[in-house]
Amino acid sequence: MAIFLPFSLLRDISKLGFTALIADAFILVGLVYLYYYDIFTIVKQGGISDIVNFNQQDWTLFIGTAIFTFEGIGLIIPIQESMKNPKKFPPVLGIVMIIISVVFISMGALSYAAFGSHIETVVLLNLPQNDKMVNGVQFLYSCAILLSTPLQIFPAIRITENELFTKSGKYNPYIKWQKNVFRFFVVALCASIAYVGSNDLDKFVSIVGSFACIPLVFIYPPMLHYRGVAKTRFRKGADIMLCIFGLIVMVYTTALTIISWTSGGDKVPNVGYCDRKDRAGGELPLF
C-alpha cells in the first residue's frame, strides 16, 4: 500500500513509464532464469514429467486465465495518447502481442513439461526455496508487481473519476482531495479483493478473466462498432453474433469456475514450502 497509494495520485500516465520499464527489466531477469531452470530440470530428470493433454475437470480455468493474460484494452488509448508518435502505435502493438504470445506459450509449456502434475499455480514456488538466486528472482518479481500495478489501475481510476467528478481539481484543493480520497479507496478496495482471492489464485484470476475481461474483448467492442461504425447488414450481424458469443462464453466459464471454486472445499489443501518444512521437521526435496 505504501507503494500503490503515492503512485495512484499521478495524473499523467507517461510518468509511470519509467517504473513500468524497471518492472519489465525485473520480469525479464526472472524469465531468463525460469527458462534456464525449466530446461535444466527436464535434462536432469531425463525427459518431461507426467503431463495430461487435456484437463477435463478444470479446462475452463484456462479460458478465463488466457483472456485475463492478454487483456489490456484499457491501456491502449492512454498509452497511445502518451506516445510521441501515436501513429506508430499499431505496429508496436502487433510486435508486442507476438512477443508476449511466444513468451507465454513457451514458458507455460516448458514449466509444465518440467514439473508436470506437481506444478504450482505460481511456478516460482516449484523452485528450491532455500536457494539465494531463487529468492532474488522472487524478490524481483514482487518489485515488478509493485511497480507495474499503478499503470494497470490507472485507466480504471481515470474513467470512474471522470464520471463521478464533473469539476476539475486543478485549481480547487477541495475537489482535488476528494479525488485523492477516491483513488485511495479504489486502491484499498483492489488490495482487499486481491487478498481475499489469493488463497485460490488460479480460480480467482479465471473468474476475473471470465466475468470482467471477456466482455472487454468480445462484447463491448462489437457493441461500440455496431453503434458507431457498422453500416451494412453483414457488419451489424457479425457484431451481434460476436456479442452473443461473448455473452455465452462469459456466463459458461464464469459459472463453471465458480462451481469449481465452491466445490473445492473437500480437496486436500495445497501444501506450500513452509508447510512441508514444518511438518517434516526439515526441508524436503522438491524433486
C-alpha positions as a Markdown table, in Angstrom:
| # | Residue | x | y | z |
|---|---|---|---|---|
| 1 | Met | 0.0 | 0.0 | 0.0 |
| 2 | Ala | 2.9 | 2.3 | 0.7 |
| 3 | Ile | 3.9 | 2.0 | -3.0 |
| 4 | Phe | 0.4 | 1.9 | -4.5 |
| 5 | Leu | -1.1 | 4.9 | -2.8 |
| 6 | Pro | 1.5 | 7.5 | -3.8 |
| 7 | Phe | 1.6 | 6.2 | -7.4 |
| 8 | Ser | -2.2 | 6.4 | -7.6 |
| 9 | Leu | -2.1 | 10.2 | -7.2 |
| 10 | Leu | -0.3 | 10.6 | -10.5 |
| 11 | Arg | -2.5 | 12.2 | -13.2 |
| 12 | Asp | -0.1 | 11.7 | -16.2 |
| 13 | Ile | 0.3 | 8.1 | -17.4 |
| 14 | Ser | 3.6 | 9.0 | -19.1 |
| 15 | Lys | 5.2 | 9.4 | -15.6 |
| 16 | Leu | 4.5 | 5.8 | -14.9 |
| 17 | Gly | 6.6 | 4.7 | -17.9 |
| 18 | Phe | 9.9 | 4.6 | -16.1 |
| 19 | Thr | 8.6 | 2.4 | -13.3 |
| 20 | Ala | 6.9 | 0.1 | -15.8 |
| 21 | Leu | 10.3 | -0.1 | -17.7 |
| 22 | Ile | 12.0 | -1.1 | -14.5 |
| 23 | Ala | 9.3 | -3.7 | -13.8 |
| 24 | Asp | 9.8 | -5.2 | -17.3 |
| 25 | Ala | 13.5 | -5.5 | -16.7 |
| 26 | Phe | 12.9 | -7.3 | -13.4 |
| 27 | Ile | 10.5 | -9.7 | -15.2 |
| 28 | Leu | 13.0 | -10.3 | -18.0 |
| 29 | Val | 15.6 | -11.4 | -15.4 |
| 30 | Gly | 13.1 | -13.8 | -13.9 |
| 31 | Leu | 12.0 | -15.2 | -17.3 |
| 32 | Val | 15.6 | -15.9 | -18.3 |
| 33 | Tyr | 16.2 | -17.8 | -15.0 |
| 34 | Leu | 12.9 | -19.7 | -15.4 |
| 35 | Tyr | 13.8 | -20.8 | -18.9 |
| 36 | Tyr | 17.2 | -21.9 | -17.6 |
| 37 | Tyr | 15.8 | -23.8 | -14.7 |
| 38 | Asp | 13.0 | -25.5 | -16.7 |
| 39 | Ile | 15.4 | -26.8 | -19.3 |
| 40 | Phe | 17.9 | -27.8 | -16.6 |
| 41 | Thr | 15.1 | -29.8 | -14.8 |
| 42 | Ile | 14.0 | -31.5 | -18.0 |
| 43 | Val | 17.5 | -32.6 | -18.8 |
| 44 | Lys | 18.3 | -33.6 | -15.2 |
| 45 | Gln | 15.2 | -35.9 | -14.9 |
| 46 | Gly | 15.8 | -37.4 | -18.4 |
| 47 | Gly | 12.7 | -36.1 | -20.1 |
| 48 | Ile | 9.4 | -34.4 | -19.4 |
| 49 | Ser | 7.3 | -35.0 | -16.3 |
| 50 | Asp | 3.9 | -36.6 | -16.2 |
| 51 | Ile | 1.6 | -34.4 | -18.3 |
| 52 | Val | -2.1 | -34.5 | -19.2 |
| 53 | Asn | -3.0 | -33.4 | -22.7 |
| 54 | Phe | -6.5 | -32.3 | -21.7 |
| 55 | Asn | -7.8 | -31.5 | -18.2 |
| 56 | Gln | -11.5 | -32.4 | -18.3 |
| 57 | Gln | -12.2 | -31.1 | -14.8 |
| 58 | Asp | -10.7 | -27.6 | -14.8 |
| 59 | Trp | -10.2 | -26.8 | -18.5 |
| 60 | Thr | -12.5 | -23.8 | -18.3 |
| 61 | Leu | -10.0 | -22.1 | -16.0 |
| 62 | Phe | -7.7 | -21.8 | -19.0 |
| 63 | Ile | -10.2 | -19.6 | -20.9 |
| 64 | Gly | -10.6 | -17.1 | -18.2 |
| 65 | Thr | -6.9 | -17.1 | -17.4 |
| 66 | Ala | -5.9 | -16.7 | -21.1 |
| 67 | Ile | -8.3 | -13.8 | -21.6 |
| 68 | Phe | -7.0 | -12.2 | -18.4 |
| 69 | Thr | -3.4 | -12.6 | -19.5 |
| 70 | Phe | -3.9 | -10.9 | -22.9 |
| 71 | Glu | -6.5 | -8.4 | -22.0 |
| 72 | Gly | -5.1 | -4.9 | -21.9 |
| 73 | Ile | -7.6 | -2.9 | -23.9 |
| 74 | Gly | -8.0 | -0.3 | -21.1 |
| 75 | Leu | -4.4 | 0.8 | -21.6 |
| 76 | Ile | -4.4 | 1.1 | -25.3 |
| 77 | Ile | -5.8 | 4.6 | -25.6 |
| 78 | Pro | -3.9 | 6.1 | -22.6 |
| 79 | Ile | -0.6 | 4.7 | -23.9 |
| 80 | Gln | -1.2 | 5.8 | -27.5 |
| 81 | Glu | -2.1 | 9.3 | -26.3 |
| 82 | Ser | 1.1 | 9.5 | -24.3 |
| 83 | Met | 3.3 | 8.5 | -27.2 |
| 84 | Lys | 5.4 | 11.0 | -29.1 |
| 85 | Asn | 4.3 | 9.5 | -32.4 |
| 86 | Pro | 0.9 | 7.9 | -31.8 |
| 87 | Lys | 0.7 | 6.7 | -35.4 |
| 88 | Lys | 3.4 | 4.2 | -34.7 |
| 89 | Phe | 1.3 | 2.5 | -32.0 |
| 90 | Pro | -0.4 | -0.2 | -34.2 |
| 91 | Pro | 2.8 | -1.8 | -35.5 |
| 92 | Val | 4.3 | -1.6 | -32.0 |
| 93 | Leu | 1.2 | -3.2 | -30.5 |
| 94 | Gly | 1.4 | -6.0 | -33.1 |
| 95 | Ile | 5.1 | -6.7 | -32.3 |
| 96 | Val | 4.4 | -6.7 | -28.6 |
| 97 | Met | 1.5 | -9.2 | -29.0 |
| 98 | Ile | 3.7 | -11.6 | -31.0 |
| 99 | Ile | 6.5 | -11.4 | -28.4 |
| 100 | Ile | 4.3 | -11.9 | -25.3 |
| 101 | Ser | 2.4 | -14.7 | -27.1 |
| 102 | Val | 5.7 | -16.6 | -27.7 |
| 103 | Val | 6.8 | -15.9 | -24.1 |
| 104 | Phe | 3.6 | -17.1 | -22.5 |
| 105 | Ile | 3.2 | -20.2 | -24.6 |
| 106 | Ser | 6.8 | -21.3 | -24.4 |
| 107 | Met | 7.1 | -20.6 | -20.6 |
| 108 | Gly | 3.9 | -22.4 | -19.8 |
| 109 | Ala | 4.8 | -25.4 | -22.0 |
| 110 | Leu | 8.3 | -25.6 | -20.6 |
| 111 | Ser | 7.3 | -25.3 | -17.0 |
| 112 | Tyr | 4.5 | -27.9 | -17.3 |
| 113 | Ala | 6.9 | -30.2 | -19.1 |
| 114 | Ala | 9.4 | -29.8 | -16.3 |
| 115 | Phe | 7.1 | -30.2 | -13.3 |
| 116 | Gly | 4.1 | -31.9 | -14.6 |
| 117 | Ser | 1.3 | -32.6 | -12.1 |
| 118 | His | 3.4 | -31.1 | -9.3 |
| 119 | Ile | 3.4 | -27.6 | -10.9 |
| 120 | Glu | 2.2 | -24.8 | -8.6 |
| 121 | Thr | -0.1 | -22.0 | -9.6 |
| 122 | Val | 2.9 | -19.7 | -9.2 |
| 123 | Val | 5.7 | -21.6 | -10.9 |
| 124 | Leu | 8.3 | -19.8 | -8.8 |
| 125 | Leu | 7.2 | -22.0 | -5.9 |
| 126 | Asn | 8.4 | -25.0 | -7.8 |
| 127 | Leu | 12.0 | -23.7 | -7.5 |
| 128 | Pro | 14.1 | -24.6 | -4.4 |
| 129 | Gln | 13.0 | -22.0 | -1.9 |
| 130 | Asn | 16.3 | -22.1 | 0.1 |
| 131 | Asp | 18.3 | -21.0 | -3.0 |
| 132 | Lys | 19.5 | -17.4 | -2.8 |
| 133 | Met | 19.2 | -16.9 | -6.6 |
| 134 | Val | 15.6 | -18.1 | -6.4 |
| 135 | Asn | 14.9 | -15.8 | -3.5 |
| 136 | Gly | 16.4 | -12.9 | -5.6 |
| 137 | Val | 14.2 | -13.8 | -8.6 |
| 138 | Gln | 11.1 | -13.9 | -6.3 |
| 139 | Phe | 12.0 | -10.5 | -4.9 |
| 140 | Leu | 12.4 | -9.0 | -8.3 |
| 141 | Tyr | 9.0 | -10.3 | -9.4 |
| 142 | Ser | 7.5 | -8.8 | -6.3 |
| 143 | Cys | 9.1 | -5.5 | -7.1 |
| 144 | Ala | 7.8 | -5.8 | -10.7 |
| 145 | Ile | 4.3 | -6.3 | -9.5 |
| 146 | Leu | 4.6 | -3.3 | -7.2 |
| 147 | Leu | 5.9 | -1.1 | -10.0 |
| 148 | Ser | 3.5 | -2.2 | -12.7 |
| 149 | Thr | 0.2 | -2.3 | -10.9 |
| 150 | Pro | -0.1 | 1.5 | -10.8 |
| 151 | Leu | 0.0 | 1.6 | -14.6 |
| 152 | Gln | -2.7 | -1.1 | -14.8 |
| 153 | Ile | -5.0 | 0.5 | -12.4 |
| 154 | Phe | -4.6 | 4.0 | -14.0 |
| 155 | Pro | -7.3 | 3.7 | -16.7 |
| 156 | Ala | -9.9 | 2.4 | -14.3 |
| 157 | Ile | -9.3 | 5.2 | -11.9 |
| 158 | Arg | -9.3 | 7.8 | -14.6 |
| 159 | Ile | -12.6 | 6.6 | -16.2 |
| 160 | Thr | -14.5 | 6.3 | -12.9 |
| 161 | Glu | -13.1 | 9.6 | -11.7 |
| 162 | Asn | -14.3 | 11.5 | -14.7 |
| 163 | Glu | -17.8 | 10.0 | -14.3 |
| 164 | Leu | -18.0 | 10.8 | -10.6 |
| 165 | Phe | -16.4 | 14.3 | -10.6 |
| 166 | Thr | -17.5 | 16.8 | -13.2 |
| 167 | Lys | -15.3 | 19.6 | -12.0 |
| 168 | Ser | -11.5 | 19.8 | -12.2 |
| 169 | Gly | -9.5 | 19.9 | -9.1 |
| 170 | Lys | -6.6 | 21.7 | -10.7 |
| 171 | Tyr | -7.5 | 25.0 | -9.1 |
| 172 | Asn | -9.8 | 23.6 | -6.4 |
| 173 | Pro | -8.0 | 21.8 | -3.5 |
| 174 | Tyr | -11.3 | 20.5 | -2.1 |
| 175 | Ile | -12.2 | 18.8 | -5.3 |
| 176 | Lys | -8.6 | 17.6 | -5.7 |
| 177 | Trp | -8.6 | 15.9 | -2.3 |
| 178 | Gln | -11.9 | 14.4 | -3.0 |
| 179 | Lys | -10.4 | 12.7 | -6.0 |
| 180 | Asn | -7.4 | 11.7 | -3.9 |
| 181 | Val | -9.5 | 10.0 | -1.3 |
| 182 | Phe | -11.4 | 8.3 | -4.1 |
| 183 | Arg | -8.1 | 7.0 | -5.5 |
| 184 | Phe | -7.1 | 5.7 | -2.1 |
| 185 | Phe | -10.4 | 3.9 | -1.8 |
| 186 | Val | -10.0 | 2.2 | -5.2 |
| 187 | Val | -6.5 | 1.1 | -4.3 |
| 188 | Ala | -7.6 | -0.2 | -0.9 |
| 189 | Leu | -10.6 | -2.0 | -2.5 |
| 190 | Cys | -8.5 | -3.7 | -5.1 |
| 191 | Ala | -5.9 | -4.8 | -2.5 |
| 192 | Ser | -8.7 | -6.2 | -0.3 |
| 193 | Ile | -10.2 | -8.2 | -3.2 |
| 194 | Ala | -6.8 | -9.5 | -4.2 |
| 195 | Tyr | -6.1 | -10.6 | -0.6 |
| 196 | Val | -9.4 | -12.5 | -0.5 |
| 197 | Gly | -8.7 | -14.3 | -3.8 |
| 198 | Ser | -5.0 | -15.0 | -3.0 |
| 199 | Asn | -5.7 | -18.5 | -1.5 |
| 200 | Asp | -7.1 | -19.8 | -4.8 |
| 201 | Leu | -5.1 | -17.6 | -7.2 |
| 202 | Asp | -5.8 | -19.7 | -10.3 |
| 203 | Lys | -9.6 | -19.7 | -9.8 |
| 204 | Phe | -9.6 | -16.0 | -8.8 |
| 205 | Val | -7.7 | -15.0 | -11.9 |
| 206 | Ser | -10.0 | -17.1 | -14.1 |
| 207 | Ile | -13.1 | -15.5 | -12.6 |
| 208 | Val | -11.8 | -12.1 | -13.2 |
| 209 | Gly | -10.9 | -13.1 | -16.8 |
| 210 | Ser | -14.2 | -14.7 | -17.4 |
| 211 | Phe | -16.5 | -12.2 | -15.8 |
| 212 | Ala | -14.7 | -8.9 | -16.4 |
| 213 | Cys | -12.2 | -9.4 | -19.3 |
| 214 | Ile | -14.3 | -11.4 | -21.7 |
| 215 | Pro | -16.9 | -8.6 | -22.1 |
| 216 | Leu | -14.0 | -6.2 | -22.7 |
| 217 | Val | -12.8 | -8.3 | -25.6 |
| 218 | Phe | -15.9 | -9.9 | -27.1 |
| 219 | Ile | -18.9 | -7.8 | -26.0 |
| 220 | Tyr | -18.1 | -4.1 | -25.6 |
| 221 | Pro | -16.0 | -3.6 | -28.8 |
| 222 | Pro | -18.7 | -5.1 | -31.2 |
| 223 | Met | -21.3 | -3.1 | -29.4 |
| 224 | Leu | -19.4 | 0.2 | -30.0 |
| 225 | His | -18.7 | -0.9 | -33.5 |
| 226 | Tyr | -22.4 | -1.6 | -34.1 |
| 227 | Arg | -23.4 | 1.8 | -32.9 |
| 228 | Gly | -20.6 | 3.9 | -34.5 |
| 229 | Val | -19.1 | 2.1 | -37.5 |
| 230 | Ala | -21.2 | -0.7 | -38.8 |
| 231 | Lys | -23.3 | 0.3 | -41.8 |
| 232 | Thr | -24.0 | -2.9 | -43.7 |
| 233 | Arg | -26.2 | -5.8 | -42.6 |
| 234 | Phe | -23.2 | -8.1 | -42.7 |
| 235 | Arg | -21.2 | -6.0 | -40.3 |
| 236 | Lys | -24.1 | -5.4 | -37.9 |
| 237 | Gly | -24.9 | -9.2 | -38.0 |
| 238 | Ala | -21.3 | -10.0 | -37.3 |
| 239 | Asp | -21.3 | -7.6 | -34.3 |
| 240 | Ile | -24.4 | -9.1 | -32.9 |
| 241 | Met | -23.1 | -12.7 | -33.3 |
| 242 | Leu | -19.8 | -11.7 | -31.6 |
| 243 | Cys | -21.8 | -10.2 | -28.7 |
| 244 | Ile | -23.9 | -13.3 | -28.3 |
| 245 | Phe | -20.7 | -15.5 | -28.5 |
| 246 | Gly | -19.0 | -13.4 | -25.8 |
| 247 | Leu | -22.1 | -13.5 | -23.6 |
| 248 | Ile | -22.3 | -17.3 | -23.8 |
| 249 | Val | -18.6 | -17.8 | -23.1 |
| 250 | Met | -18.7 | -15.3 | -20.2 |
| 251 | Val | -21.7 | -17.0 | -18.5 |
| 252 | Tyr | -20.4 | -20.5 | -19.2 |
| 253 | Thr | -16.9 | -20.1 | -18.0 |
| 254 | Thr | -17.8 | -17.9 | -15.0 |
| 255 | Ala | -20.4 | -20.4 | -13.8 |
| 256 | Leu | -18.1 | -23.4 | -14.1 |
| 257 | Thr | -15.2 | -21.5 | -12.4 |
| 258 | Ile | -17.5 | -20.6 | -9.5 |
| 259 | Ile | -18.7 | -24.2 | -9.3 |
| 260 | Ser | -15.1 | -25.4 | -9.3 |
| 261 | Trp | -14.2 | -22.9 | -6.6 |
| 262 | Thr | -17.1 | -23.7 | -4.3 |
| 263 | Ser | -16.8 | -27.4 | -4.7 |
| 264 | Gly | -13.1 | -27.4 | -3.8 |
| 265 | Gly | -13.6 | -27.4 | -0.1 |
| 266 | Asp | -13.2 | -31.1 | 0.3 |
| 267 | Lys | -9.8 | -31.2 | -1.5 |
| 268 | Val | -6.6 | -31.5 | 0.3 |
| 269 | Pro | -5.1 | -28.0 | 0.8 |
| 270 | Asn | -2.1 | -27.1 | -1.3 |
| 271 | Val | 1.0 | -27.6 | 0.9 |
| 272 | Gly | 3.5 | -24.9 | 0.5 |
| 273 | Tyr | 7.2 | -24.9 | 1.1 |
| 274 | Cys | 7.0 | -23.7 | 4.7 |
| 275 | Asp | 4.3 | -26.3 | 5.5 |
| 276 | Arg | 6.4 | -29.1 | 4.0 |
| 277 | Lys | 9.4 | -27.9 | 6.1 |
| 278 | Asp | 7.4 | -27.6 | 9.3 |
| 279 | Arg | 5.6 | -30.9 | 9.0 |
| 280 | Ala | 8.7 | -32.9 | 8.2 |
| 281 | Gly | 11.0 | -31.2 | 10.7 |
| 282 | Gly | 13.3 | -30.1 | 8.0 |
| 283 | Glu | 13.4 | -29.4 | 4.3 |
| 284 | Leu | 12.0 | -31.9 | 1.8 |
| 285 | Pro | 13.4 | -32.2 | -1.7 |
| 286 | Leu | 11.2 | -30.7 | -4.4 |
| 287 | Phe | 12.1 | -33.4 | -6.9 |
